[in-house]
Coordinates of C-alpha atoms in Angstrom, one line a residue:
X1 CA 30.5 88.0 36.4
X2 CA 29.0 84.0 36.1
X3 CA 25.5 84.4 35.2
X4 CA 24.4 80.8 37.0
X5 CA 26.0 80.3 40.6
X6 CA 25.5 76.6 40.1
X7 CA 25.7 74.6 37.0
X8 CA 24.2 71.7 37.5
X9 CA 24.1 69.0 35.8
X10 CA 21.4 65.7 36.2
X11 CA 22.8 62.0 34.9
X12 CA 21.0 59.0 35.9
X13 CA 21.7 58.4 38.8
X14 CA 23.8 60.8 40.2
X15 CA 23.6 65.0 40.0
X16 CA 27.1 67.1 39.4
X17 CA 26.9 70.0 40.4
X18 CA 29.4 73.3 40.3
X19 CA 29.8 76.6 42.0
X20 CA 30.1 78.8 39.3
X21 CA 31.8 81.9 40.8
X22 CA 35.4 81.3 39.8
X23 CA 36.0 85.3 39.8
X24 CA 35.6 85.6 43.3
X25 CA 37.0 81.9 43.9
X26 CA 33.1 80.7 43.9
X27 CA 32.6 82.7 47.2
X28 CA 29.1 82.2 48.7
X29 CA 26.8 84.7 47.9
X30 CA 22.8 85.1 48.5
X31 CA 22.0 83.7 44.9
X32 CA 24.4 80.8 45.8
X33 CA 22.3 79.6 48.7
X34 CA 19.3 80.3 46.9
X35 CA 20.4 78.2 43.9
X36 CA 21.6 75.3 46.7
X37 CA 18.0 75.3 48.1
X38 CA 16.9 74.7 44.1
X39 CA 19.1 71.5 44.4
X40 CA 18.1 70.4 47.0
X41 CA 14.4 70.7 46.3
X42 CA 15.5 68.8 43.3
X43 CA 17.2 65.9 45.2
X44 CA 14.6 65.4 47.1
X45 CA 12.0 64.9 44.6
X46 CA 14.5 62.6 42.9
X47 CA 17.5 61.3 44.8
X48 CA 20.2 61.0 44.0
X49 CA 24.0 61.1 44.7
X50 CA 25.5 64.5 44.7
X51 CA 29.0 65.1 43.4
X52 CA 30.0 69.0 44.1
X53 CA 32.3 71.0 43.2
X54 CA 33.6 74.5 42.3
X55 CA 34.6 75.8 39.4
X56 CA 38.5 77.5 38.5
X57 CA 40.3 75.6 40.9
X58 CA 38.9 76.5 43.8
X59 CA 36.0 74.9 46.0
X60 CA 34.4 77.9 47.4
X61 CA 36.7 80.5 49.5
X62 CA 33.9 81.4 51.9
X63 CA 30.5 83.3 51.7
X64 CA 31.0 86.7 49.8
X65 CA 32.7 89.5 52.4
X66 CA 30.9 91.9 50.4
X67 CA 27.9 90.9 51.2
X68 CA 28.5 89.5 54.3
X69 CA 29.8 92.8 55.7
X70 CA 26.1 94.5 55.3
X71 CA 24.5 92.0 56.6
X72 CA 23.0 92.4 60.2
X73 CA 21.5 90.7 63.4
X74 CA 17.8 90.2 61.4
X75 CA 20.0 88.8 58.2
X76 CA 22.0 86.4 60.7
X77 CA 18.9 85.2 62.4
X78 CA 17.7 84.6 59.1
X79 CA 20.3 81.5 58.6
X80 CA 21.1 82.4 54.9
X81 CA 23.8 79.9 54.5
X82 CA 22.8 77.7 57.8
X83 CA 20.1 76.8 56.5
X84 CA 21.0 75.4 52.8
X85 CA 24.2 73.4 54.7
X86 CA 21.6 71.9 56.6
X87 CA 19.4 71.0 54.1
X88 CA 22.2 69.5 51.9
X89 CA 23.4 67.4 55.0
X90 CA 19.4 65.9 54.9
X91 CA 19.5 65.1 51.2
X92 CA 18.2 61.4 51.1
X93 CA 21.1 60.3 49.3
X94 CA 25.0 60.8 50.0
X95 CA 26.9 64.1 49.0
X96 CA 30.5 63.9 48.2
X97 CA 32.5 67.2 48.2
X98 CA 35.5 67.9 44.9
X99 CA 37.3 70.3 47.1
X100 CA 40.5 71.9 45.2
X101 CA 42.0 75.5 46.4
X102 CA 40.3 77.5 48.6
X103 CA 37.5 75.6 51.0
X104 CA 37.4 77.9 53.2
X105 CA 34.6 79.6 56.0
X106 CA 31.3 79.1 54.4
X107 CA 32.6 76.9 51.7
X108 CA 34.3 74.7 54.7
X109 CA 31.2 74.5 56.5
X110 CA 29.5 73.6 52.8
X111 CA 32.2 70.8 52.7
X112 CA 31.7 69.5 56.0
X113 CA 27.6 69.8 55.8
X114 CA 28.8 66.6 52.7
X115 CA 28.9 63.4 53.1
X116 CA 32.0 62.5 52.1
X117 CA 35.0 64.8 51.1
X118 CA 37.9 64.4 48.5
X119 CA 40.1 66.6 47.9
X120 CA 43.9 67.6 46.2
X121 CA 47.3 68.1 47.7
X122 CA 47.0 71.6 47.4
X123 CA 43.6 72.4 48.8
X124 CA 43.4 74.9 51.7
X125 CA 40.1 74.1 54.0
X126 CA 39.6 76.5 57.4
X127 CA 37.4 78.4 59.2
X128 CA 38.9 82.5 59.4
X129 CA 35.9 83.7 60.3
X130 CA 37.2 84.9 64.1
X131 CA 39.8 87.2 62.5
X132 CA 37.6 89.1 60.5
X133 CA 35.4 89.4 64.1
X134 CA 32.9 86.5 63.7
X135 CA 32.1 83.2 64.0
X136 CA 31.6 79.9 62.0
X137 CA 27.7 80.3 62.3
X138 CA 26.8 77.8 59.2
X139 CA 28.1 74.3 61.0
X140 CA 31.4 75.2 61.4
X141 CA 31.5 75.5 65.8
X142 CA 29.9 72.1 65.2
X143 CA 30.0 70.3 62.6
X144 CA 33.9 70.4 62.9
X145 CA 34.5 69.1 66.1
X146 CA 32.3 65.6 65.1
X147 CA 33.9 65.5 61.8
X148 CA 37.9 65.9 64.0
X149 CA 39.8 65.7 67.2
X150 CA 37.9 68.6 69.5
X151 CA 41.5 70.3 70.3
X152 CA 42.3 70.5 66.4
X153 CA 38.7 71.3 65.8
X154 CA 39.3 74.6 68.4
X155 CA 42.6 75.3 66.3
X156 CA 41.0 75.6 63.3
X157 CA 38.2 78.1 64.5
X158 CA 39.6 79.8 67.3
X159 CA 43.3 80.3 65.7
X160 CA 42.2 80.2 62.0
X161 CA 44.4 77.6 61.5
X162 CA 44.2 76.0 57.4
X163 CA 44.7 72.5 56.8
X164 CA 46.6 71.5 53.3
X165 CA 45.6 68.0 51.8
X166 CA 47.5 65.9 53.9
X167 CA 47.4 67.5 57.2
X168 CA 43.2 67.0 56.2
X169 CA 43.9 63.1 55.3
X170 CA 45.6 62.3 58.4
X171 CA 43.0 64.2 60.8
X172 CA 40.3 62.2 58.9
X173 CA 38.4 65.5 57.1
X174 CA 39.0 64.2 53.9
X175 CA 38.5 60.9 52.4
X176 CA 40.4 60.6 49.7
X177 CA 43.5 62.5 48.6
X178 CA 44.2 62.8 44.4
X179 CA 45.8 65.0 42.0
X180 CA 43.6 67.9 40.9
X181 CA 43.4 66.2 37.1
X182 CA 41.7 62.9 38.8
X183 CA 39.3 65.0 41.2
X184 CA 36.4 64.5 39.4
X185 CA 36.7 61.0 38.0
X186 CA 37.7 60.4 41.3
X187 CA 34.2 61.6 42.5
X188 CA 32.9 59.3 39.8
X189 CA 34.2 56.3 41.5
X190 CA 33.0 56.9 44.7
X191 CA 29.2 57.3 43.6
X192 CA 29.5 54.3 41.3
X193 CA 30.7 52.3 44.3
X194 CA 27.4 53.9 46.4
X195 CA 25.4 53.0 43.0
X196 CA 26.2 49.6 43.2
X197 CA 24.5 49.3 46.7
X198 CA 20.6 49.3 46.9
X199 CA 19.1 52.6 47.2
X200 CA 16.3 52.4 49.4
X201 CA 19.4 50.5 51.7
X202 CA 21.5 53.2 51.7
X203 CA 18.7 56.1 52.4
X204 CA 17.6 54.5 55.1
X205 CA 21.4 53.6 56.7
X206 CA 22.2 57.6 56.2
X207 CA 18.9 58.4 58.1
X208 CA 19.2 56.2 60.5
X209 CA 23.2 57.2 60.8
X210 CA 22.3 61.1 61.9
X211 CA 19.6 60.4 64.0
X212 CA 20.3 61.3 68.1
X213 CA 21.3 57.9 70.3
X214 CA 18.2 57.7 72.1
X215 CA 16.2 57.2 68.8
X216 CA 18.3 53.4 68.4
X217 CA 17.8 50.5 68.3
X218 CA 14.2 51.3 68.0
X219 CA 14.5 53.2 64.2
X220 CA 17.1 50.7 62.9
X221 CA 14.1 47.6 63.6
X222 CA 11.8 49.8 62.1
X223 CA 14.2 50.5 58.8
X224 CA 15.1 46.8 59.0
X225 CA 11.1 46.1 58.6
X226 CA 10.7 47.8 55.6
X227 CA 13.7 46.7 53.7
X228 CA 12.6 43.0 54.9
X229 CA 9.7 43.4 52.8
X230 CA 11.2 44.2 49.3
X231 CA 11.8 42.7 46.3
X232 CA 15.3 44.0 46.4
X233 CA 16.7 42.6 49.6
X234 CA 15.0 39.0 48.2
X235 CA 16.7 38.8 45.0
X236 CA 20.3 40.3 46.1
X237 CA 19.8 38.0 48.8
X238 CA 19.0 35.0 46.4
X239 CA 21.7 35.7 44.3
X240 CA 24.7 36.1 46.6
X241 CA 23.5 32.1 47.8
X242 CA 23.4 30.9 44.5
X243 CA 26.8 32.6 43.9
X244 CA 28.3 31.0 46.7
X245 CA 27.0 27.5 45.9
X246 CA 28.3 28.2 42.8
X247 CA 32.0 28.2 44.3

């Protein structure tokens, strides 16, 4: 058995991290979400971009049955899982998902909890949970439907319906579709592109993004304010009018 759930890994300005389970297809267990909570007490001391993954060519095929079968009603209130989805989908900077083979049940909802979500040809993302006689409980119910179409959204968790890398793509799941061997330099691109924006900017856009409708416009003047007053938006500013009188 994999002595570290997660490997992670801390460059600069972004944070790789893996599930590290690949003999049970890096299937969620207690130490798992514990380890999550670690990173994400760690990203949000010092954010950063997140690039996740699993390890042996799967994402994560859902939280461990083992486990999951003792669990009861005081565990499930208890929001093992729920509640380290939900504090990854509050990480001040974006999260992109690496999702090859299995993403599915709890290692969907991990997936959707992300910002963004690559993925392979061959990758299998679902929610099964109704077949083995329970439900989606960690975002799936409703996360899922804001993420695709409500009617496919009540295919995929109330027929157990798996999506392959295309049928993702075209729904709008996924963002980006590449062979398994350009996965994670493919993840690479992505967070240098959200590296080449200002931070502050972009943690302030993503908060301002998953606040409710009745909190606008009045947040988005208030963000606006404080980027008004940094050095940042003066000098990217400057220099995109010197560049175009340059032309």
């Amino acid at each position: 058995m994999s002595a570290v759930p997660l490997v992670v890994d801390v460059r600069g300005d972004r944070v790789v991290a893996t599930l590290n389970r690949p003999e049970v297809r890096n299937a969620i267990d207690r130490e798992t979400a514990a380890a999550l909570h670690d990173l994400c007490a760690l990203l949000e001391d010092h954010p950063r971009t997140l690039l996740l993954s699993g390890a042996g060519g799967h994402f994560a095929a859902g939280a461990d049955i083992a486990q999951l079968r003792e669990r009861g009603r005081d565990d499930a209130l208890r929001g093992i899982n729920s509640s380290a989805f939900d504090r990854l989908r509050r990480l001040p900077m974006p999260s992109i998902a690496l999702m090859d083979g299995f993403a599915l049940g709890g290692g969907a909802e991990l997936a959707y909890a992300c910002d963004f979500r690559l993925a392979t040809p061959r990758v299998r993302i679902g929610n099964p949970e109704t077949g083995l006689g329970i439900l989606a409980s960690a975002g799936g119910t409703w996360r899922l439907r804001e993420l695709v179409p409500e009617g496919l959204a009540k295919e995929m968790l109330l027929t157990g319906r798996l999506l392959d890398g295309e049928a993702a793509l075209a729904a709008g799941l996924v963002n980006e579709l590449v062979e398994p061997d350009d996965l994670v330099a493919a993840g690479h691109r992505w967070a240098d592109r959200i590296a080449q924006q200002v931070p502050l900017a972009v943690r302030l856009t993503k908060a301002a993004f998953h606040l409710p409708r009745s909190a606008h416009p009045y947040v988005d003047d208030l963000a606006q304010a404080v980027l008004f007053e940094t050095d940042e938006k003066e000098a990217r500013m400057t220099a995109f009018l010197e560049g175009r009188g340059r032309r």
